[in-house]
Short mmCIF file of C-alpha atoms and ligand atoms in Angstrom, two decimals:
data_model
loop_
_atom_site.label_atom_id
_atom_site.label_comp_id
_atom_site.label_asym_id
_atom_site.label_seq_id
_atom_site.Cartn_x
_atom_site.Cartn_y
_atom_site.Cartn_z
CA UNK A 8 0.00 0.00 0.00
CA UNK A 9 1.15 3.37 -1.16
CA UNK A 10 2.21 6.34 1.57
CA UNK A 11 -0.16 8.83 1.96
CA UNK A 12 -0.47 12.49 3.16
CA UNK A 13 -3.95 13.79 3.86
CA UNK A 14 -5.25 17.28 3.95
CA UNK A 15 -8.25 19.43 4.32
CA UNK A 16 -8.66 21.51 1.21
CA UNK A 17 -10.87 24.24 3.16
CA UNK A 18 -11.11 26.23 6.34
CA UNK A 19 -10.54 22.63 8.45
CA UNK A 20 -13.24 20.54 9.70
CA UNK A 21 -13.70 18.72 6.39
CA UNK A 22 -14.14 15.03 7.53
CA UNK A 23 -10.87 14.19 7.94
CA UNK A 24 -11.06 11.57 11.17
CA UNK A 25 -13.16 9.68 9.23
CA UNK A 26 -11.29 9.00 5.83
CA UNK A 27 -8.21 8.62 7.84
CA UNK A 28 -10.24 5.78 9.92
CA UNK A 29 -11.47 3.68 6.49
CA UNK A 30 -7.80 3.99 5.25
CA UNK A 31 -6.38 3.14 8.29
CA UNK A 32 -6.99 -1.07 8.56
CA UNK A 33 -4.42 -1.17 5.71
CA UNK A 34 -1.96 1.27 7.09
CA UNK A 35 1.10 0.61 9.17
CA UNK A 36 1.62 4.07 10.59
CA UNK A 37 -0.66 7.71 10.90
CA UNK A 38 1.80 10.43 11.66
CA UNK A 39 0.71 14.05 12.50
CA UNK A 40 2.79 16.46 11.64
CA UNK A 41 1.49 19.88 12.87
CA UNK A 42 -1.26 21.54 14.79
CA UNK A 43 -1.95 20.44 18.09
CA UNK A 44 -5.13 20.13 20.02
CA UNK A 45 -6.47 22.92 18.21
CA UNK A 46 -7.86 20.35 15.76
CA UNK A 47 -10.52 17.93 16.47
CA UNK A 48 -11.50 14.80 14.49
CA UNK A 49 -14.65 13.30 14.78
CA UNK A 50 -14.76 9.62 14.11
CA UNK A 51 -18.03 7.58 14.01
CA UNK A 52 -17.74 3.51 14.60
CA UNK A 53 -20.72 1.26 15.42
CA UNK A 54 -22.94 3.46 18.08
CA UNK A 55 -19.64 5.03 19.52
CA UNK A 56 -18.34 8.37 18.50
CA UNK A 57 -14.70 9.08 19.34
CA UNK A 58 -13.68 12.80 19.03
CA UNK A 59 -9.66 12.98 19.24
CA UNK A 60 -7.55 16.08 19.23
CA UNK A 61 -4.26 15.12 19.38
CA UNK A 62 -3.57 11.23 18.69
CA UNK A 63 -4.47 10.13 15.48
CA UNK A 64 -7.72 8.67 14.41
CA UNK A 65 -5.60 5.65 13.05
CA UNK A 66 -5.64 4.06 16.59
CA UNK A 67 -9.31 2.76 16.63
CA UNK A 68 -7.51 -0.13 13.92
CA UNK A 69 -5.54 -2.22 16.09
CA UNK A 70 -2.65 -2.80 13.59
CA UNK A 71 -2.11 0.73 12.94
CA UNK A 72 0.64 2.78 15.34
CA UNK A 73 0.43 6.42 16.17
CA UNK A 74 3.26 8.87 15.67
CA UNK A 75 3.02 12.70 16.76
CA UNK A 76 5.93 14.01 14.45
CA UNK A 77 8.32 16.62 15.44
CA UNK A 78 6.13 19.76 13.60
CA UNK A 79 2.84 19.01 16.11
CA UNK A 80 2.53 21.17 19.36
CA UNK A 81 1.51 19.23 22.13
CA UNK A 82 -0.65 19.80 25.56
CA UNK A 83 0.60 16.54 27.61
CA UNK A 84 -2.38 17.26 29.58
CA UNK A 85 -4.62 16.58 26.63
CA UNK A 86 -2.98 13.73 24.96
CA UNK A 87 -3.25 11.82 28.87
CA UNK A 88 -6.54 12.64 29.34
CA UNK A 89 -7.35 10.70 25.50
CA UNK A 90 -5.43 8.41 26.64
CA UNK A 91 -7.59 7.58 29.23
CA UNK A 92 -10.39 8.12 27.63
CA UNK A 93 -9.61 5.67 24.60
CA UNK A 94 -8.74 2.93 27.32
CA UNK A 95 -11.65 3.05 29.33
CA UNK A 96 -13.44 2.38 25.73
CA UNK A 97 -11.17 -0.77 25.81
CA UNK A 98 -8.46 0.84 22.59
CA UNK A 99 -5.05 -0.02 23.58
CA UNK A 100 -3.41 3.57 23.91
CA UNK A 101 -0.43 2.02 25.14
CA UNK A 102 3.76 3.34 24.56
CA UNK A 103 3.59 -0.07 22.57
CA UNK A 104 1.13 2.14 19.61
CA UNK A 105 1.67 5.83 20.25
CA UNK A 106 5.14 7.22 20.31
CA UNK A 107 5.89 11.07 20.09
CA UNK A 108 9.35 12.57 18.94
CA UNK A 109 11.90 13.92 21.46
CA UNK A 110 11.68 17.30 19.17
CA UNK A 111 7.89 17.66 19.45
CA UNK A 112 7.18 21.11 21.37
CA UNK A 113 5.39 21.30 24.87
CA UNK A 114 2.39 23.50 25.19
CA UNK A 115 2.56 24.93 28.33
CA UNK A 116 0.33 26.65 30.87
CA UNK A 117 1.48 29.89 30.02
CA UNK A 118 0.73 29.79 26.17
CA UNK A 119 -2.83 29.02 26.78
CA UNK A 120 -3.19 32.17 29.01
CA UNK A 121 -1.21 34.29 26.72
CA UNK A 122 -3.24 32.97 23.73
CA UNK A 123 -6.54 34.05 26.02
CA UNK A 124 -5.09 36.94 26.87
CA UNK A 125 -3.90 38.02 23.74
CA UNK A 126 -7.31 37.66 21.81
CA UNK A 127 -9.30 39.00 24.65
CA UNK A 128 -7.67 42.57 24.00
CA UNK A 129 -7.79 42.37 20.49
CA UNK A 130 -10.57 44.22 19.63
CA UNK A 131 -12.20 43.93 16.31
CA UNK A 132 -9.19 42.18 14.53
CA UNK A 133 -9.34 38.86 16.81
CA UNK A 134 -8.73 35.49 15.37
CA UNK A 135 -10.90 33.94 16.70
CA UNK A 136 -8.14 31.56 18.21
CA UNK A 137 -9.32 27.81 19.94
CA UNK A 138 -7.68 29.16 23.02
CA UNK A 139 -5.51 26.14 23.57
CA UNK A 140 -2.36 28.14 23.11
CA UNK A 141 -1.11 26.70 19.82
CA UNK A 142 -0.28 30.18 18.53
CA UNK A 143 2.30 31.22 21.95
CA UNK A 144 3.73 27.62 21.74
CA UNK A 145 5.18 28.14 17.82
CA UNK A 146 5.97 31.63 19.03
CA UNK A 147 8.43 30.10 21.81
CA UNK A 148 9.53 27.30 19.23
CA UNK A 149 10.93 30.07 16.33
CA UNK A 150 12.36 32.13 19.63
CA UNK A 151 14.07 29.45 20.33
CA UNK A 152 12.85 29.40 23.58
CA UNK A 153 10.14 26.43 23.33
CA UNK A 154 10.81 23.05 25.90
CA UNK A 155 10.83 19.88 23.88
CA UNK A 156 9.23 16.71 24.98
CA UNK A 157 13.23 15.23 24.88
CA UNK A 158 13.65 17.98 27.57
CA UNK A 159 11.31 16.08 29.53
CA UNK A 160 14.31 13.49 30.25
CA UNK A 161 16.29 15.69 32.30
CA UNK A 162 13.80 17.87 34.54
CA UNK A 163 16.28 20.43 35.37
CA UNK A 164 16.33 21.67 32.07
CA UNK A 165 12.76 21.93 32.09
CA UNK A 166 12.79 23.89 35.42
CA UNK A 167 15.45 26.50 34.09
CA UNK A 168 13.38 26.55 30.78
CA UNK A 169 10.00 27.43 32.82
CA UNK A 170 12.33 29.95 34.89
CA UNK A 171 13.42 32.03 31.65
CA UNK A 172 9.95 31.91 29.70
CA UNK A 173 8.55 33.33 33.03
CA UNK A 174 11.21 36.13 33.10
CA UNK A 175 9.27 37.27 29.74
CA UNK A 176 5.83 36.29 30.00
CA UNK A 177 5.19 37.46 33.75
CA UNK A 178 5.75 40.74 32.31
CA UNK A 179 3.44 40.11 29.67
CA UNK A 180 0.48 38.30 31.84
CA UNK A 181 0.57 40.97 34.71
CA UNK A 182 1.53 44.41 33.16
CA UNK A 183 0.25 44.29 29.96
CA UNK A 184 -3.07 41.96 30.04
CA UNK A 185 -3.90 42.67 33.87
CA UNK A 186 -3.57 39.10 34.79
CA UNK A 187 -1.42 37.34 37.86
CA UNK A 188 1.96 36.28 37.71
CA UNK A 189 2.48 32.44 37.42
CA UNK A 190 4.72 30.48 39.49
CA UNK A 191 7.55 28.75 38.06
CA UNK A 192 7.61 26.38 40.84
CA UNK A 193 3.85 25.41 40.70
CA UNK A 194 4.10 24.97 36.82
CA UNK A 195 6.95 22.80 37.39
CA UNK A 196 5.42 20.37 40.10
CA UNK A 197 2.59 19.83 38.17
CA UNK A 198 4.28 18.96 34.63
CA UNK A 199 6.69 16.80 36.71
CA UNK A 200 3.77 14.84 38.17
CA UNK A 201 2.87 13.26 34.44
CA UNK A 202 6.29 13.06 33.29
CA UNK A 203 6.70 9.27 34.67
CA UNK A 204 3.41 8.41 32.98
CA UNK A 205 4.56 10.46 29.59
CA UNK A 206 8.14 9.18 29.40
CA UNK A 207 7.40 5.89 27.62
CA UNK A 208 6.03 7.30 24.86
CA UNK A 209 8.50 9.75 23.52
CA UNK A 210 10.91 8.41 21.05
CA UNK A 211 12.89 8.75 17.64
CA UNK A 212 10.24 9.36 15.42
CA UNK A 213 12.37 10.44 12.73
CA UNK A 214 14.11 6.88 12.52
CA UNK A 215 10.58 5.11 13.32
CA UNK A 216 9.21 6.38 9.94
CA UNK A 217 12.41 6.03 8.08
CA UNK A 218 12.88 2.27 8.75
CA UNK A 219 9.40 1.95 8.21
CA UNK A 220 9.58 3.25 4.61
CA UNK A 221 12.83 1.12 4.31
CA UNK A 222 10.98 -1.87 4.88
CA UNK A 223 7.92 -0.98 2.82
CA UNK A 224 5.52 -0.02 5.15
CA UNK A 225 2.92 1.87 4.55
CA UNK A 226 2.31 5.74 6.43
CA UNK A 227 -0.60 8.18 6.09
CA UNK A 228 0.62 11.85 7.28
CA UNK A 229 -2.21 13.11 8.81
CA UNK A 230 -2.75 16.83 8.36
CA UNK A 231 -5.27 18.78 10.78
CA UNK A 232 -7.30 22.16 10.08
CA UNK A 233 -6.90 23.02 6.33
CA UNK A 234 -4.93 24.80 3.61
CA UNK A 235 -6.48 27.79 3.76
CA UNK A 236 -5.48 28.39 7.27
CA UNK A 237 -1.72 27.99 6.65
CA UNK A 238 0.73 30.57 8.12
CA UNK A 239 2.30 31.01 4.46
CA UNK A 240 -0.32 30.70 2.25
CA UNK A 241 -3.95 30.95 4.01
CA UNK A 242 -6.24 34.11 4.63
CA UNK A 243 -3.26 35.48 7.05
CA UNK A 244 -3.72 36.67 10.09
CA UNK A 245 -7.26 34.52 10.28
CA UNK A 246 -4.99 31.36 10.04
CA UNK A 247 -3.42 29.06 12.53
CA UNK A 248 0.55 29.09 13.73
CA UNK A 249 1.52 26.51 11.09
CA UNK A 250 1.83 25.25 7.64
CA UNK A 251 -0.85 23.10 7.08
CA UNK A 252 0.52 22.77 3.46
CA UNK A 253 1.19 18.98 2.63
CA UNK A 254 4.62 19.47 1.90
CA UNK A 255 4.70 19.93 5.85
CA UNK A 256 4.31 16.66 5.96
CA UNK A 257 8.32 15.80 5.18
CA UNK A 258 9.23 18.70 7.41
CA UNK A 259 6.71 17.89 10.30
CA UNK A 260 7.93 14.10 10.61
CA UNK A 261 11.63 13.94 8.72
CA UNK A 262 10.16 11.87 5.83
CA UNK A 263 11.18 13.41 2.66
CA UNK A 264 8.63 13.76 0.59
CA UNK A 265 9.79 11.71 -2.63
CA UNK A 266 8.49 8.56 -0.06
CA UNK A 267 4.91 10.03 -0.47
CA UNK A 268 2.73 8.40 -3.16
CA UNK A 269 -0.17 10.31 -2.91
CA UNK A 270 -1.76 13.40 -1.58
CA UNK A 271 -5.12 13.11 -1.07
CA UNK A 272 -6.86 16.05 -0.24
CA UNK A 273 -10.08 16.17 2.02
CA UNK A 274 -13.33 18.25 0.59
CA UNK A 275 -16.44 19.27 2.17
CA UNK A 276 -19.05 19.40 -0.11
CA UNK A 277 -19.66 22.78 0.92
CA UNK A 278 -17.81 25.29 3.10
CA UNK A 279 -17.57 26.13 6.74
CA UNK A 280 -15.37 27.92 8.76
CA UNK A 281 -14.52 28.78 12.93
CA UNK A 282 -13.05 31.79 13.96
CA UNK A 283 -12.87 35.20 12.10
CA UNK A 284 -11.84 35.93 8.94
CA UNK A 285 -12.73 36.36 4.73
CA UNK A 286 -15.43 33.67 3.63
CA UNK A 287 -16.70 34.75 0.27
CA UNK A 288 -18.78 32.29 -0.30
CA UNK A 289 -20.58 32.66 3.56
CA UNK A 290 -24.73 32.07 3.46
CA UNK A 291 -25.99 34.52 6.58
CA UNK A 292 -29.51 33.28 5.73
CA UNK A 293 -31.30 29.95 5.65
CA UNK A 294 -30.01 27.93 3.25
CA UNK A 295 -26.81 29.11 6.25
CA UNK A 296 -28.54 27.81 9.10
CA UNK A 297 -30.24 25.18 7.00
CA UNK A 298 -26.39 23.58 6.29
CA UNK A 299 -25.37 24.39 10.04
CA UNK A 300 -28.29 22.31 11.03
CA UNK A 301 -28.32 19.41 8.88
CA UNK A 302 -24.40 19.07 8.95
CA UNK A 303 -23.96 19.62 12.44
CA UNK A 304 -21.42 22.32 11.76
CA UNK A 305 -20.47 22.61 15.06
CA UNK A 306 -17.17 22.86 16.17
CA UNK A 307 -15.60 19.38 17.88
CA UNK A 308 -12.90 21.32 19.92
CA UNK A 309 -14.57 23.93 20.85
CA UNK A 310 -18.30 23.37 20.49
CA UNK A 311 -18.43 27.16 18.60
CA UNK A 312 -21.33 27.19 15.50
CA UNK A 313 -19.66 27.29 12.25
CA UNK A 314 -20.02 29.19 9.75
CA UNK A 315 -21.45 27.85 6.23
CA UNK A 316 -21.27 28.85 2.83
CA UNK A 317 -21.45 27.72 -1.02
CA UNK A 318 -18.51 25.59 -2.31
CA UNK A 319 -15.87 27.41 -3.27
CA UNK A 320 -13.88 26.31 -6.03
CA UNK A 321 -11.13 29.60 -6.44
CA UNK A 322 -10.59 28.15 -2.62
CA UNK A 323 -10.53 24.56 -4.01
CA UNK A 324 -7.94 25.61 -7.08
CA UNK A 325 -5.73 27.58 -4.56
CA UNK A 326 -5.58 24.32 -2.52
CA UNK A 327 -5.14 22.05 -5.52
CA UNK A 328 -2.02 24.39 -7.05
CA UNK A 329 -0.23 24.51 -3.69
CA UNK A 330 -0.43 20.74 -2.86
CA UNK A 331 -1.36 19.05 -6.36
CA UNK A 332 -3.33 16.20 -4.68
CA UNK A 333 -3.83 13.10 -6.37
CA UNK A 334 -6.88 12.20 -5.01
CA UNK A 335 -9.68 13.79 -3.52
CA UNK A 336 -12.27 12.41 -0.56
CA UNK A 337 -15.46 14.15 -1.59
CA UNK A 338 -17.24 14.25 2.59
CA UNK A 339 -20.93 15.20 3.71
CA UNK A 340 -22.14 14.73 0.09
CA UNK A 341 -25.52 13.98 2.04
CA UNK A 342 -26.35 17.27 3.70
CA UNK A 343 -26.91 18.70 0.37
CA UNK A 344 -29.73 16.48 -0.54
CA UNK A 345 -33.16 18.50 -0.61
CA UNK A 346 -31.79 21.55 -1.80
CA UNK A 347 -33.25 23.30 -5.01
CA UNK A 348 -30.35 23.90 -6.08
CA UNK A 349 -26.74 24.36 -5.75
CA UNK A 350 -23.86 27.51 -6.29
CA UNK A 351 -20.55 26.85 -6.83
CA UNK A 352 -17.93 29.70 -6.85
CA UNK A 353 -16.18 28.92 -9.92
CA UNK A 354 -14.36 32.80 -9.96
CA UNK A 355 -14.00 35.66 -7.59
CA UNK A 356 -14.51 39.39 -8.81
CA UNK A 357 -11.99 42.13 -7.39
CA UNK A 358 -11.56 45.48 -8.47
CA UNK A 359 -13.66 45.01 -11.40
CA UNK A 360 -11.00 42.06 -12.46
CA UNK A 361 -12.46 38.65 -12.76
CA UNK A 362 -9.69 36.05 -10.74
CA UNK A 363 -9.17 32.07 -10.77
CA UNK A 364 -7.35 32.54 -7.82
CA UNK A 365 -7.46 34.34 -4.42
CA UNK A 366 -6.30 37.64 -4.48
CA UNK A 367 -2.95 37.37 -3.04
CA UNK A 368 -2.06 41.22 -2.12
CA UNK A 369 -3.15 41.24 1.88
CA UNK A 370 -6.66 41.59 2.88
CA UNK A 371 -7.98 41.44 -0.75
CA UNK A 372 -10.36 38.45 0.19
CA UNK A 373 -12.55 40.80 2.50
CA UNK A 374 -13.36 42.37 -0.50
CA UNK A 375 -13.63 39.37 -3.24
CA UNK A 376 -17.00 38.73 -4.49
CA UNK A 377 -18.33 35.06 -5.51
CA UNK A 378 -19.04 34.31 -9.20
CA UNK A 379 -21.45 31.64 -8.82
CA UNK A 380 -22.24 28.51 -10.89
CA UNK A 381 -25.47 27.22 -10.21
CA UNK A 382 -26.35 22.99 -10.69
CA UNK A 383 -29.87 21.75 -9.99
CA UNK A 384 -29.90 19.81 -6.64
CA UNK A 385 -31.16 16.33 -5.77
CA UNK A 386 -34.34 15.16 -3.74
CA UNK A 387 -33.35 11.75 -3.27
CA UNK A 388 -31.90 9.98 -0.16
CA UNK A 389 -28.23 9.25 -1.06
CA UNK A 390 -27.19 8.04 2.21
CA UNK A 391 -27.24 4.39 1.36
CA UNK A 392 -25.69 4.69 -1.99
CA UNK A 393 -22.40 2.10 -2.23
CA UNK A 394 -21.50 2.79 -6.28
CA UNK A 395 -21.25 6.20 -7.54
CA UNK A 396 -23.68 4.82 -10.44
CA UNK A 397 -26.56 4.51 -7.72
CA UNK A 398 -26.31 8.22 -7.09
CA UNK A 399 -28.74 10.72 -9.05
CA UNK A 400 -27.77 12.16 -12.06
CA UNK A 401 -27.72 15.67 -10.83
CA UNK A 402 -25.43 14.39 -7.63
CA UNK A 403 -23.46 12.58 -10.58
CA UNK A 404 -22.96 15.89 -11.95
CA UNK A 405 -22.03 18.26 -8.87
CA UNK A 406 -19.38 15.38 -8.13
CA UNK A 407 -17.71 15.58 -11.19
CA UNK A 408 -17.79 19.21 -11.41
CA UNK A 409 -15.62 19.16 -8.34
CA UNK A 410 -13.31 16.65 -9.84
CA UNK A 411 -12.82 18.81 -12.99
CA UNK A 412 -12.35 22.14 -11.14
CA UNK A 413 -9.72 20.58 -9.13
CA UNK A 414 -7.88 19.21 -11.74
CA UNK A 415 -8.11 15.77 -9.63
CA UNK A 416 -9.89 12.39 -9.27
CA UNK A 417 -12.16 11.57 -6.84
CA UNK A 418 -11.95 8.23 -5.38
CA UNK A 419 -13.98 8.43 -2.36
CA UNK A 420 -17.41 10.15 -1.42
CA UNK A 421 -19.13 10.15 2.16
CA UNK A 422 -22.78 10.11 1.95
CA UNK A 423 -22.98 9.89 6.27
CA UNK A 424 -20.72 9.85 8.96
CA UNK A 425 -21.05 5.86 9.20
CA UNK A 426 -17.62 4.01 7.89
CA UNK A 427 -19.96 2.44 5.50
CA UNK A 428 -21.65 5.38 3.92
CA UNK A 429 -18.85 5.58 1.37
CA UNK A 430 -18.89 5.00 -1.63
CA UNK A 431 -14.97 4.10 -3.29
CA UNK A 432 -14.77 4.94 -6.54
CA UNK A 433 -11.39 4.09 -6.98
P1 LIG B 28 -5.53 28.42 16.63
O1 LIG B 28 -5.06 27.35 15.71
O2 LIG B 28 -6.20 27.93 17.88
O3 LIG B 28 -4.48 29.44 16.88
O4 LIG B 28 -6.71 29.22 15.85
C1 LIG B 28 -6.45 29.98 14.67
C2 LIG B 28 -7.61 29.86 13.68
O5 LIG B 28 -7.64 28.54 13.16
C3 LIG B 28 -8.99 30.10 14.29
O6 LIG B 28 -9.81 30.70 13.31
C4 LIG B 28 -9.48 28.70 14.58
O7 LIG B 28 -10.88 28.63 14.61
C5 LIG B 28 -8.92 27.96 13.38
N1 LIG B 28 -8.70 26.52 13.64
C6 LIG B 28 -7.74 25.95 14.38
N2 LIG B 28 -7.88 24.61 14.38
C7 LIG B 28 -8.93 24.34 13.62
C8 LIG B 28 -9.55 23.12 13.20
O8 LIG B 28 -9.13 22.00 13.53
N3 LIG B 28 -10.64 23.25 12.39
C9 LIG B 28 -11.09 24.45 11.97
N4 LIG B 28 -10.54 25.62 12.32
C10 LIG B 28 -9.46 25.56 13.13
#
């Protein structure tokens, strides 16, 4: 089986947890190789739903092991508590299937604050953040500053680490955002108290995936939120701290990337989006709240409404030049059924100048209007369909419409959040 890296093509929350679950009983290893627990993937088997944030959804296979690659950021509070949680529902989350490189960073109490903090004084121009202090933890890691889970082998460095960032941040928390000074010492203790419990799990990562390609194994890289919230190349400063491009991939585990096979990028067969930030294609009426409803568009980390718009294919074309996928996974296919009928963006228009692409000078998206293609909509319950034959015509056609304006096959569409609503096409 081929190596894989997976992306969402959008704003995030595209369905990713569950196409990474139906690949994942023929895959050796899920790496993740950015983001942190800002993401959350929502995975449906049987009557169980299993909503992870920070371990990959490839551990509900029992053959599949877990790497967090060097580029992730992550709470160790977080990724014990899923750890727990996944036991209690009888998934071995043991050191023997999860391992997390010695380079991956540490969120620490402090970020989250600061990341609070930070957006609670912003006025009009907040992010619209997750709050779970992704953003302060990349800060620390370009400074130079950040403490490493390999740190976590000799606590001393850890303590003089906490000592420093506190020099800076105290200042920060208490004089600038009106908040209390934290104690090194109390930060410490408590960090200490997991380490024991954490330990077993960190590891070479680098050489884990290496040896595995040597030996033919097969890998899915895992990517979390989407390509339009990159640092580089999304709808900056609406975006998250990394680059959720899929050439992270190599630089967010040490794989290079001529060991990928395929990129496979994740679509929603609409839009959404959390947080602030351009949406061209955003619906503030019913057919909105009529897509918020029916697709739960709710957000899985933070529980915030999102927001829901057309499809937008200058989005989808942006996505498609900066990581040519391969493939795509087509997702919530279903929640269109019923509608009249359906827009596509296929252009934007800005400053009287019609564009296949996103404006690229900053803060041109605010002002980008849609060009809509319209396709008659479908009536008919798809939710069972297994071939893409059995689908309508008119479903047929909005499906391959996709396909063409990405410039890339479709081999999988979701019709439900079951494993078996799927239909493979390839
Ligand atoms: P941060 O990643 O928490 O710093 O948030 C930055 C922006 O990215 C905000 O608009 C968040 O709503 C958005 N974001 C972060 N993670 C996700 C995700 O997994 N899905 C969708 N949006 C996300």
């Amino acid at each position: 089986m081929a190596n894989y890296i997976l992306f969402g093509a959008q704003w995030g929350d595209e369905g990713k947890g569950k196409i990474v679950d139906m690949l994942s009983h023929e895959l050796d290893y899920v790496a993740r190789y950015q983001g942190g627990n800002n993401a959350g993937h929502t995975v449906i088997v049987g009557d169980e739903k299993h909503i992870l944030h920070i371990i990959p959804s490839g551990i509900l296979h029992d053959n599949t092991k877990c790497i967090i690659g060097n580029g992730v950021v992550l709470d160790p509070f977080v990724f014990l508590n899923e750890i727990t949680q996944l036991t209690k529902r009888g998934i071995d989350a043991s050191a023997k299937r999860i391992q997390i490189s010695y380079n991956t960073h540490i969120i620490m109490e402090y970020h989250k604050i600061l990341d609070i903090a930070r957006e609670g004084k912003l006025a009009d121009t907040k992010i619209g953040t997750t709050g779970r202090g992704i953003g302060p933890c990349y800060e620390d890691k370009k400074a130079r500053i950040g403490i490493r889970a390999g740190d976590l082998l000799d606590l001393s460095i850890v303590r003089k680490k906490i000592d420093n960032a506190l020099t800076e941040k105290n200042v920060l928390i208490e004089s600038l955002y009106g908040g209390k000074a934290l104690d090194a010492q109390e930060i410490f203790d408590k960090l200490s108290e997991i380490v024991p419990t954490l330990l077993p799990y960190l590891d070479d990562t680098n050489s884990i995936l290496q040896d595995a390609v040597k030996a033919g194994k097969s890998i899915l890289f895992e990517g979390a939120q989407g390509i339009m919230l990159d640092i580089d190349h999304g709808t900056y400063p609406y975006v998250t701290s990394s680059n959720t491009v899929s050439d992270n991939a190599s630089i967010g585990t040490g794989v290079p990337s001529c060991f990928v096979d395929k990129r496979l990028a994740v679509v929603k067969a609409y839009t959404t989006r959390v947080g602030s930030g351009p949406f061209p294609t955003e619906l503030n009426d019913e057919t909105g709240s009529h897509l918020q409803k029916i697709g739960h568009e709710f957000g899985a980390t933070t529980g915030r409404t999102r927001r829901c718009g057309w499809l937008d294919a200058v989005v989808l074309r942006e996505t498609a030049r900066l990581c040519s996928p391969t493939d795509i996974a087509l997702t919530k296919l279903d929640v269109l059924t019923g509608l009249d009928e359906l827009k596509i963006a296929v252009k934007y228009r800005y400053e009287g100048k019609e564009m296949l692409y996103p404006p690229q000078i900053p803060n041109a998206m605010e002002k980008a209007e849609p060009i809509y293609e319209t396709w008659d909509g479908w009536k008919e319950d798809i939710s069972q369909c297994k071939k893409f034959e059995e689908l309508p015509k008119n479903t047929q056609n909005y499906v391959k419409r996709i396909a063409e304006l990405m410039n890339a096959k479709i081999t999988l569409v979701s019709v439900g959040p079951d494993r078996d609503q799927t239909i493979l096409i390839d």
